[in-house]
Coordinates of C-alpha atoms in Angstrom, one line a residue:
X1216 CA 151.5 138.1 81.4
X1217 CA 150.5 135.7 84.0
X1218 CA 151.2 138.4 86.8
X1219 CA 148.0 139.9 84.9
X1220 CA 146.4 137.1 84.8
X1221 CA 146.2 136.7 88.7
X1222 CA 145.2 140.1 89.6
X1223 CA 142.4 139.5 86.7
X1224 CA 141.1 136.4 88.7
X1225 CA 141.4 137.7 92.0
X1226 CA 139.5 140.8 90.6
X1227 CA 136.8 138.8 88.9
X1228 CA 136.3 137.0 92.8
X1229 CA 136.4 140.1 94.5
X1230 CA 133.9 141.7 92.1
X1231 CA 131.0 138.8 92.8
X1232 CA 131.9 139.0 96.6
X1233 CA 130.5 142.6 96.2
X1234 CA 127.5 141.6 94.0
X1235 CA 126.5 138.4 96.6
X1236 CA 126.1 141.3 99.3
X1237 CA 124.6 144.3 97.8
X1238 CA 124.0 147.7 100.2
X1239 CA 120.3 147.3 99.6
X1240 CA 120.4 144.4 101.4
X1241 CA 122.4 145.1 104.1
X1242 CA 120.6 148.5 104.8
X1243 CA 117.2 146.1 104.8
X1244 CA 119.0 143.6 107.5
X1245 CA 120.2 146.5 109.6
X1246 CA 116.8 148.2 109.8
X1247 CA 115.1 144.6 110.6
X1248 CA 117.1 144.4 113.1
X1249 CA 116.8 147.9 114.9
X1250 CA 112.8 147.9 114.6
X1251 CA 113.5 144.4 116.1
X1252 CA 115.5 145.9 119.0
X1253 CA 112.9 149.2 119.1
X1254 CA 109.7 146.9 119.1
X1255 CA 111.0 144.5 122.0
X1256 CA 112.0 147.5 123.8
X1257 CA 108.4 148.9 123.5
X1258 CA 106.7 145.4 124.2
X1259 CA 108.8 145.5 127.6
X1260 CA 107.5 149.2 128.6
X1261 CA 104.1 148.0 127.7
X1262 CA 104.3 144.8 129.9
X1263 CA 105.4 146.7 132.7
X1264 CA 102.6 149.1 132.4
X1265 CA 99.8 146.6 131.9
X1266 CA 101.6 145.2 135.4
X1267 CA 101.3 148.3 137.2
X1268 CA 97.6 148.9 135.6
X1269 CA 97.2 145.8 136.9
X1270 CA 98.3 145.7 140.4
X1271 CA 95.8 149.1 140.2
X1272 CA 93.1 147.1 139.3
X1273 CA 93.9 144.9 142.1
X1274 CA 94.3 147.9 145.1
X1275 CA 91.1 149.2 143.3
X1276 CA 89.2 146.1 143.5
X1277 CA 90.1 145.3 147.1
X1278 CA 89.1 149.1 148.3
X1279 CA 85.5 148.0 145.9
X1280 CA 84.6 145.3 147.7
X1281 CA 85.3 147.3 151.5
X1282 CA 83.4 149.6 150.5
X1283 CA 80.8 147.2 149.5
X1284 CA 80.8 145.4 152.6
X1285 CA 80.0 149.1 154.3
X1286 CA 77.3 150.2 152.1
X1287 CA 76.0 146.6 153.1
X1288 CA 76.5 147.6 156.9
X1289 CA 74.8 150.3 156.9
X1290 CA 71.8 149.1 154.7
X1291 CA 71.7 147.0 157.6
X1292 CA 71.7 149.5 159.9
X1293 CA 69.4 151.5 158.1
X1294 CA 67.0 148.9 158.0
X1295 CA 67.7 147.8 161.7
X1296 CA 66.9 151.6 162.9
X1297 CA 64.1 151.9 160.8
X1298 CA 62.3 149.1 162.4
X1299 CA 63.2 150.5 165.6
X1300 CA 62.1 153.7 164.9
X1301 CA 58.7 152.1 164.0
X1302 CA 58.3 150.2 167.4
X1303 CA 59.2 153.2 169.3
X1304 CA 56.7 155.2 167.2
X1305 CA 53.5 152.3 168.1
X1306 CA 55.0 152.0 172.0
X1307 CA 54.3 155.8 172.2
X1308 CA 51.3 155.4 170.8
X1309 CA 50.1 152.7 173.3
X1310 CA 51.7 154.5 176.1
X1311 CA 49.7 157.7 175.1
X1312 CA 46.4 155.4 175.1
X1313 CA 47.6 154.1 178.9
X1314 CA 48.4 157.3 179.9
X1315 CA 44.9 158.3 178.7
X1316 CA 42.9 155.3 180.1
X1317 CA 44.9 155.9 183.4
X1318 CA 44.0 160.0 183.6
X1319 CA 40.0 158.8 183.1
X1320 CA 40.4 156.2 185.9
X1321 CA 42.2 159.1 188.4
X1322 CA 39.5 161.2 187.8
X1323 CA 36.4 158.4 188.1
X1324 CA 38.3 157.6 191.3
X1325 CA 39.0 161.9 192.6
X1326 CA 35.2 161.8 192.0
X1327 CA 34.3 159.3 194.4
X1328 CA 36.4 160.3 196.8
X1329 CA 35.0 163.7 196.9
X1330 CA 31.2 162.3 197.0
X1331 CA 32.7 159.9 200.1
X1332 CA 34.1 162.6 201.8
X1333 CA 31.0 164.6 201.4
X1334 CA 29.1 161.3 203.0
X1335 CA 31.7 161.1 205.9
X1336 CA 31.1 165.0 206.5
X1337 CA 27.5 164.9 206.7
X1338 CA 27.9 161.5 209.1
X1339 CA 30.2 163.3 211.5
X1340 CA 28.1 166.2 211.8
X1341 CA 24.9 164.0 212.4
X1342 CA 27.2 162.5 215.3
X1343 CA 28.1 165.9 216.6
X1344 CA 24.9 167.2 216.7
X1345 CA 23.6 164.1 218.3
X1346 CA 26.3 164.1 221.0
X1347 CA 28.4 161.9 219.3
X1348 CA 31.7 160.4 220.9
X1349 CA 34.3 163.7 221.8
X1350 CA 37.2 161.3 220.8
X1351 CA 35.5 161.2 217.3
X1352 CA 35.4 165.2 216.7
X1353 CA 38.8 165.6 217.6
X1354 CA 39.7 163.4 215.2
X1355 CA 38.3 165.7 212.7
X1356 CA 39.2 168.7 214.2
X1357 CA 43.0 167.6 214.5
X1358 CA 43.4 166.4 210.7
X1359 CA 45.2 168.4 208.7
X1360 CA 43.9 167.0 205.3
X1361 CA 41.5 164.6 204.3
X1362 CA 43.8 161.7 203.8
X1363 CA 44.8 162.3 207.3
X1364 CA 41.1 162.3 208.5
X1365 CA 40.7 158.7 206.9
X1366 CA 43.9 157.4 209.0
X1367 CA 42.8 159.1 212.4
X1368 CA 39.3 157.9 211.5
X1369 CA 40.0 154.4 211.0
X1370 CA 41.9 154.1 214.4
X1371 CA 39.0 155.5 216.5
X1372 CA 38.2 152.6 218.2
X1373 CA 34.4 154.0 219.1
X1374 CA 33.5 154.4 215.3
X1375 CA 30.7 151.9 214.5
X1376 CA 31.2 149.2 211.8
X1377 CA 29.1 151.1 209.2
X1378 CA 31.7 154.3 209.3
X1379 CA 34.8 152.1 209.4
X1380 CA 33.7 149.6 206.0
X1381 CA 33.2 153.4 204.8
X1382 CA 36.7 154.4 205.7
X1383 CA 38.3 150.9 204.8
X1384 CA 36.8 151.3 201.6
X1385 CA 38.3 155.1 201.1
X1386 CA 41.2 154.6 202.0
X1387 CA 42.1 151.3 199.6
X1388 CA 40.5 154.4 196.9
X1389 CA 42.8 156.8 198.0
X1390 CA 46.1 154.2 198.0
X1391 CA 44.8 153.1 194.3
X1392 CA 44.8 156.7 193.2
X1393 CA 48.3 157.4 194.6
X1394 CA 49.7 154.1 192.6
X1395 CA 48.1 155.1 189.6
X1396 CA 49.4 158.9 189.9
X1397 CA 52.9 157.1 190.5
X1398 CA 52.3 154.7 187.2
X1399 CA 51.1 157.3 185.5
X1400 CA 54.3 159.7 186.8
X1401 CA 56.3 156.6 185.3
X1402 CA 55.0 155.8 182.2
X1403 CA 55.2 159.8 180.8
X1404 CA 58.9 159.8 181.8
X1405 CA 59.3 156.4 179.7
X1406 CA 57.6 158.6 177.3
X1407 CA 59.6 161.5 177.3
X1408 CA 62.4 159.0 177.0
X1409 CA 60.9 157.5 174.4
X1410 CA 60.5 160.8 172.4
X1411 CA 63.4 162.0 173.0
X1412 CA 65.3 159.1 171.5
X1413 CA 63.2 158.6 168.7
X1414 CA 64.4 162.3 168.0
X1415 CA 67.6 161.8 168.1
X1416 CA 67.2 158.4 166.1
X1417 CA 65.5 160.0 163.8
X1418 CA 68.6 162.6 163.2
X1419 CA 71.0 159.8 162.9
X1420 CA 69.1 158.1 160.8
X1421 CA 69.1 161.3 158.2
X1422 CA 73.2 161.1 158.5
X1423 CA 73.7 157.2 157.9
X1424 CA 71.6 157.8 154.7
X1425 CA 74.0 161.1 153.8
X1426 CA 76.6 159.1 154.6
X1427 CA 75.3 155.8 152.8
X1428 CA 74.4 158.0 149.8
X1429 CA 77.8 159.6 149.8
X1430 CA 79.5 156.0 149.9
X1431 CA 77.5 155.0 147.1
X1432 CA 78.6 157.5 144.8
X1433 CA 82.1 157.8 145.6
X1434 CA 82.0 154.2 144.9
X1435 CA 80.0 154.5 141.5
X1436 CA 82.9 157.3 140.4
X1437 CA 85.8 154.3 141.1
X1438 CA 84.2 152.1 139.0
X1439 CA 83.9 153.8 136.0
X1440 CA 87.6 154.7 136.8
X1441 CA 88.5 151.4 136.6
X1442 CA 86.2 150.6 133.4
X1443 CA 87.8 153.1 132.1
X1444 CA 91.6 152.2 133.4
X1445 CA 89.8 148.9 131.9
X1446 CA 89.7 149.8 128.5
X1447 CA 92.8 151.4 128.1
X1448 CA 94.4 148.3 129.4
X1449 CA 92.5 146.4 126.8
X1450 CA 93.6 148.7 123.9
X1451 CA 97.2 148.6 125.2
X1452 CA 97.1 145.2 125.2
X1453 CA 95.5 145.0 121.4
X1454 CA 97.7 147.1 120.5
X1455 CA 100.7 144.9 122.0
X1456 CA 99.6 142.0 120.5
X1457 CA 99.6 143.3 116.6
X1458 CA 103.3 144.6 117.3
X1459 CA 104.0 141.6 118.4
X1460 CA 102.3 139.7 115.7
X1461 CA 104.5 142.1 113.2
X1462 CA 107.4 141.7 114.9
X1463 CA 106.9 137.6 114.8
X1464 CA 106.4 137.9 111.1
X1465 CA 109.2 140.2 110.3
X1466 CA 111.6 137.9 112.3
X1467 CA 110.1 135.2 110.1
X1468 CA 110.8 137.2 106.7
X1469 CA 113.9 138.5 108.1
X1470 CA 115.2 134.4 108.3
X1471 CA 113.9 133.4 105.0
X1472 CA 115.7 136.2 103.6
X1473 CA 119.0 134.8 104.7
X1474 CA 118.4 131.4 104.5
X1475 CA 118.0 132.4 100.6
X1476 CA 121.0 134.5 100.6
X1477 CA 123.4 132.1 102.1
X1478 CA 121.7 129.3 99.6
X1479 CA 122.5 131.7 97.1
X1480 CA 126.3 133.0 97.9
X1481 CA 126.9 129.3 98.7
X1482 CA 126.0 128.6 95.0
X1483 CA 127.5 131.5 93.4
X1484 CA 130.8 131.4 95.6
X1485 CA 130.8 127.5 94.0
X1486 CA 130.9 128.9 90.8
X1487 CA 133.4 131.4 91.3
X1488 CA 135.8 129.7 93.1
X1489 CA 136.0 126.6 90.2
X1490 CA 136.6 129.1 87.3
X1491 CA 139.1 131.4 89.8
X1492 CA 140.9 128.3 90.6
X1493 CA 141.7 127.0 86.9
X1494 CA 143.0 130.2 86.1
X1495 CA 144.7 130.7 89.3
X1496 CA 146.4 127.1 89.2
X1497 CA 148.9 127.9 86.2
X1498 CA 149.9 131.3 88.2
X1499 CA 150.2 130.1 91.5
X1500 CA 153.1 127.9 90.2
X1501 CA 155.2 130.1 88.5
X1502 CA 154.4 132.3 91.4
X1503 CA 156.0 129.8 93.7
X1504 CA 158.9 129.0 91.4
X1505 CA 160.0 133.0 91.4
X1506 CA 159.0 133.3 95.3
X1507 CA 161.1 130.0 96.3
X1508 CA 164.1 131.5 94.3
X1509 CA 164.0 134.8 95.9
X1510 CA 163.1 133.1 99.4
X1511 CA 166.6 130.7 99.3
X1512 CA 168.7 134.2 98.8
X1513 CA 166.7 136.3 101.7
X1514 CA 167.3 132.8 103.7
X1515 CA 170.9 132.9 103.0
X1516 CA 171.4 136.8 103.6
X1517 CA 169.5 136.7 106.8
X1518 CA 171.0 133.3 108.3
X1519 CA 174.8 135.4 107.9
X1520 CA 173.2 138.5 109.5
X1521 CA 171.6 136.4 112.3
X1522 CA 174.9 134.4 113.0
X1523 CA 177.3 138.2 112.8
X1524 CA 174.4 139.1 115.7
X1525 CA 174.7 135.8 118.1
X1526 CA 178.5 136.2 118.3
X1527 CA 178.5 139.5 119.5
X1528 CA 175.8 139.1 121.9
X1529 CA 177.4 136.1 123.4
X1530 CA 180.4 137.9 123.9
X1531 CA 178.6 140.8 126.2
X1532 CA 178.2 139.9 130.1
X1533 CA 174.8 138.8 131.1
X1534 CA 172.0 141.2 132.5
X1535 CA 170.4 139.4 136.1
X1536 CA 166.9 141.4 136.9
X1537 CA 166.0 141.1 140.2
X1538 CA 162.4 141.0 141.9
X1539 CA 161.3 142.0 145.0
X1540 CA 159.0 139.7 147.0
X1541 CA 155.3 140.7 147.3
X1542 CA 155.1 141.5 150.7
X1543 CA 152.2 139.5 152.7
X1544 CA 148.8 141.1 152.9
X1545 CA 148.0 141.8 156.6
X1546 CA 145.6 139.2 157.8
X1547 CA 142.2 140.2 157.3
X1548 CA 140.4 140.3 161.1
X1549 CA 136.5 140.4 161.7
X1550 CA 134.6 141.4 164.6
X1551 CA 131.1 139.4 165.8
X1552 CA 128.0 141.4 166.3
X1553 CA 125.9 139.8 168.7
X1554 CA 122.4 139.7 166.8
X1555 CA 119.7 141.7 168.3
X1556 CA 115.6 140.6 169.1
X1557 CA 113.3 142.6 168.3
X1558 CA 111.1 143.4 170.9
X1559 CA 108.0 141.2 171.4
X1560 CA 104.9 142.7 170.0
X1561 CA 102.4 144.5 173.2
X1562 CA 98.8 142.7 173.3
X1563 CA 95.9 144.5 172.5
X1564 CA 94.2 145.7 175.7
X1565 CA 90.4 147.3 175.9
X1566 CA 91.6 150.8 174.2
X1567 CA 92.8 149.3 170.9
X1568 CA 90.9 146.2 170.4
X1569 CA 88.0 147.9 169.0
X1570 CA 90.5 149.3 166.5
X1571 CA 89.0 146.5 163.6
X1572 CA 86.0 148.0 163.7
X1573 CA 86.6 151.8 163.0
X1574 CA 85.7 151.8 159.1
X1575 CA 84.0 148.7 159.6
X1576 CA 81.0 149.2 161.4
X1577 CA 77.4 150.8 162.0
X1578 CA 75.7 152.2 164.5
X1579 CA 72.0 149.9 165.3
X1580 CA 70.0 151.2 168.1
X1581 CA 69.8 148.4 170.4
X1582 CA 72.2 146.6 168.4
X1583 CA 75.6 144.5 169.3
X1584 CA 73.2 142.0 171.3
X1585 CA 73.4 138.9 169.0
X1586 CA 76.5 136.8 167.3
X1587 CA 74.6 137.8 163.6
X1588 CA 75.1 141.6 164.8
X1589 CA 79.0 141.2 165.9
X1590 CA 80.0 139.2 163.0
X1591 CA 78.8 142.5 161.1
X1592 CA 80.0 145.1 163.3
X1593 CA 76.6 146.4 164.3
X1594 CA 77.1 148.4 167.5
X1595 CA 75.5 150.9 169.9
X1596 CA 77.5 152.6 172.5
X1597 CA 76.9 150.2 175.3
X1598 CA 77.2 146.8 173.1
X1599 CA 80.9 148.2 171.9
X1600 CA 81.5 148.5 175.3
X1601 CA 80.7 145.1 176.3
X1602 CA 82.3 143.3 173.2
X1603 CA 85.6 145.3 174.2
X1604 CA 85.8 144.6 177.9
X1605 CA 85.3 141.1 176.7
X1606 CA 87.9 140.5 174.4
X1607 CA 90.2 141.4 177.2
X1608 CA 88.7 138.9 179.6
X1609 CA 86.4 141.4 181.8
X1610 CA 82.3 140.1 181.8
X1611 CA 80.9 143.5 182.1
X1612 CA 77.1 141.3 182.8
X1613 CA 74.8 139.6 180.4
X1614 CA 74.8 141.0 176.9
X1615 CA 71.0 141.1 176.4
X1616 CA 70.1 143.9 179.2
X1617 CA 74.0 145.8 178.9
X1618 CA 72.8 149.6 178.7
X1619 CA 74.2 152.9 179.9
X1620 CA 72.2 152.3 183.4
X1621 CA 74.0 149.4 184.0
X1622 CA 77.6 150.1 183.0
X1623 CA 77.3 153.4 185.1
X1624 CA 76.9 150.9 188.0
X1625 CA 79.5 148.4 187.0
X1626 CA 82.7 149.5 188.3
X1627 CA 83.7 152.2 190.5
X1628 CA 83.2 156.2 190.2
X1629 CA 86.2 158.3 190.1
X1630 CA 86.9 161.9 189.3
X1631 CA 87.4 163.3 185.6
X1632 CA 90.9 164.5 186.9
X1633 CA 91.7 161.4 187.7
X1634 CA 90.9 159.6 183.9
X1635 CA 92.7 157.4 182.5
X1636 CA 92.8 154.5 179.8
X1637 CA 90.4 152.2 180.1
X1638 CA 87.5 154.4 181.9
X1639 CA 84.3 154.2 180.6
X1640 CA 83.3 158.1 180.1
X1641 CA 79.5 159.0 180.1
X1642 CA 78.0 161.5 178.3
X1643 CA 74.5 163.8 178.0
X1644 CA 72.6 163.1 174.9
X1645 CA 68.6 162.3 174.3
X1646 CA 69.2 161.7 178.3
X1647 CA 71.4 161.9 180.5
X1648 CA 74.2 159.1 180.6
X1649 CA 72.5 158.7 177.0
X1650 CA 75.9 157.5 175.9
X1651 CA 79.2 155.8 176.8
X1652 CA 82.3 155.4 175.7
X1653 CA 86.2 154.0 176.6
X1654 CA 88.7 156.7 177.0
X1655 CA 91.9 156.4 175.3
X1656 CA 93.9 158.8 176.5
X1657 CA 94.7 162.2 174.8
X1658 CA 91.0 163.7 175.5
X1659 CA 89.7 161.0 173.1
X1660 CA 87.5 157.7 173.8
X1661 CA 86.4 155.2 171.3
X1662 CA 83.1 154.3 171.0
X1663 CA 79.9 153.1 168.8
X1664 CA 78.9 156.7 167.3
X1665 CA 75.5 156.4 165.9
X1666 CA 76.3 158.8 163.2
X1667 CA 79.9 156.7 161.9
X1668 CA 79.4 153.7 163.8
X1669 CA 82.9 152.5 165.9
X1670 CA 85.1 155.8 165.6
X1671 CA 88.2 157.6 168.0
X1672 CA 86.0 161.0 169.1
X1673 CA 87.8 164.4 170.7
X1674 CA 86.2 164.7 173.8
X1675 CA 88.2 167.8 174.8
X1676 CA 86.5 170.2 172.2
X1677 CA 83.2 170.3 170.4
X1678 CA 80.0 168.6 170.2
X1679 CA 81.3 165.8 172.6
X1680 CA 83.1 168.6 175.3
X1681 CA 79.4 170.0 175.6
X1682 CA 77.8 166.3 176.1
X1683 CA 80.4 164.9 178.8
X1684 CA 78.8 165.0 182.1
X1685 CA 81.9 164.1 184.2
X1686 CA 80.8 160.6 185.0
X1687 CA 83.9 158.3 184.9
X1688 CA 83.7 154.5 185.6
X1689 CA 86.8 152.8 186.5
X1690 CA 86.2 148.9 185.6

């Protein structure tokens, strides 16, 4: 009867074990805790995206704001060329009015020569038929023009004072028209010059605004990339934040929930164990009066059993085991490896110091002359060319009145086959030695290209294979 009773009670105490921690529950706790483990997995994937995202937004931002700074250049440019253009534009126009004004004064002047050499006739012949000096008509019968006449005549010492102020005067005439024909020569060469560089400006400025217009919408499409790459970001990041905000609360649920259920199996295991250990007082002691009964006999039976045992194993000889000795591990030995330099980094020479600017830069007609167009990489050919020879310590003469004229003059000429790094390289554009440039080596020079600005050009091929003249400067 009692041996009933205990299995009743420890029933009864297994039974509410099983109530305090029903399946529903533990199925809830178990899927709390894998969408736990399944959100903070997603939350890290998402953080390492919005890193990456971000990082793009960085690369993208930095590439933004170069190609900013070269739409900026070459507004400048633009502007810089256009103003140019302008002032070459009004100087042809007030060389065409010189060369106008000039023209009228050569032929005022042809005029009155011709009406003074008619005067000089008529005087020698007066002289001749009045049996004039012989000395004087062999001065006109010896001269083979009429600019020779007026020299012979004015060193006949036996023409009176009259004829020679006559003469004098002719022949300062005739020197006046021969400086104006030579002024004249000068200035519509300047203007040819002057044309043809306005043409060619004129083409470069038509590929700067190509280029500037093609910049400009390459860099419009990036940023509504990155808006876009933007907005995603945002969303992901919205998106983030109410799994997170879930995830937060279902943690918070999840710990109220046990917090109540271990309030609750504390109370009910209380309970339990009071009414489990009334009844299972009375049969733990006639429990323990039957098992110490049966205990003394099974002590008895085994202490004879265990005695029998000891006496026959003391009588057998002894086992002795033996172990070998671990053998000593050889001696570990190293070798030293002398550490190694590496090699000392090669200055920049005149070839690659105009590397910074190749991306960075514009091509200004007559620009390069002042610290405000350096600072913003405004070049032309001959201005590179000075800023380069000067970074390496070579004063290629003052910056203001550098040109192709006087760089051609500036070191020694030497024979194409004989080019090599470092040679300034001259080339036939609106004129010829229109353009220069620094070869590099490799049938290339780098130079101030009006239609990219600084840039590494084949000279071995193409447009600029036609244009090189053979001039090579050695500095």
């Amino acid at each position: 009867m009692k041996k009933k009773m205990l299995l009743l009670n420890t029933t009864v105490l297994l039974g509410l074990g099983g109530v305090l921690s029903t399946p529903a529950y533990a199925s809830t706790i178990q899927d709390m805790e894998s969408q736990k483990s399944q959100i903070q997995n997603q939350r890290q994937d998402v953080q390492s995206n919005i890193k990456a995202a971000s990082d793009e937004l960085t690369r993208l931002q930095a590439e933004q704001d170069q190609m900013k700074a070269q739409l900026e250049r070459l507004t400048l440019a633009e502007e810089e060329n256009n103003k140019k253009a302008q002032k070459t534009e009004a100087d042809i126009k007030e060389t065409s009015k010189q060369v106008d004004q000039l023209e009228k004064e050569i032929k005022l002047l042809q005029e009155k020569l011709e009406k003074r050499n008619d005067i000089l006739k008529d005087r020698a012949r007066s002289m001749q038929e009045s049996g004039g000096n012989v000395e004087y008509l062999q001065v006109l019968l010896g001269s083979s023009s009429f600019g020779d006449f007026v020299d012979r005549a004015l060193a006949v010492s036996t023409i009176v004072d009259a004829d020679r102020g006559i003469l004098k005067e002719t022949k300062n005439m005739q020197d006046e028209l021969k400086t104006k024909q030579a002024d004249v020569k000068s200035k519509l060469a300047s203007l040819e010059d002057m044309k043809a560089e306005l043409d060619e400006m004129t083409v470069q400025l038509a590929a700067q605004k190509k280029q500037k217009d093609a910049l400009a919408k390459e860099l419009k499409d990036k940023e509504a990339k990155n808006e876009e790459l933007k907005a995603s970001l945002q969303s992901k990041d919205s998106s983030l934040a109410n799994e997170q905000s879930t995830l937060e609360q279902n943690i918070k649920d999840q710990k109220a929930a046990e917090e109540a259920a271990r309030k609750a199996a504390e109370q009910a295991a209380k309970e339990a164990a009071k009414k489990a250990a009334e009844q299972a007082q009375k049969a733990a002691a006639e429990a323990a009066k039957k098992a110490a009964e049966q205990a003394q006999k099974a002590a008895a039976e085994a202490a004879k059993k265990a005695a029998e045992q000891a006496q026959k194993a003391a009588a057998e000889p002894a086992e002795k085991a033996d172990s070998p000795s671990p053998k000593a591990a050889p001696k570990a030995s190293s070798n030293d490896v002398a550490p190694t330099s590496a090699p000392a980094p090669k200055a920049s020479n005149v070839v690659t110091v105009g590397n910074r600017w190749i991306g960075n830069s514009a091509y200004v007609f007559g620009g390069g002359r002042s610290q405000s167009d350096i600072n913003h990489g405004l070049f032309d050919c001959s201005s590179f060319v000075h800023w380069a020879y000067s970074q390496v310590g070579v004063n290629l003469g003052p910056l203001g009145s550098v040109s192709t004229e006087t760089l051609k003059h500036a070191g020694t000429q030497v024979s194409s086959s004989q080019m090599q790094p470092g040679d300034l390289v001259f080339f036939d554009t609106y004129k010829k030695d229109g353009h220069v440039g620094i070869y590099v080596g490799g049938g290339k020079f780098i130079g101030a290209q009006s239609s990219t600005g600084v840039a590494i050009a084949n000279m071995s091929s193409g447009y600029w294979k036609q244009k090189f003249n053979g001039r090579v400067v050695r500095i």
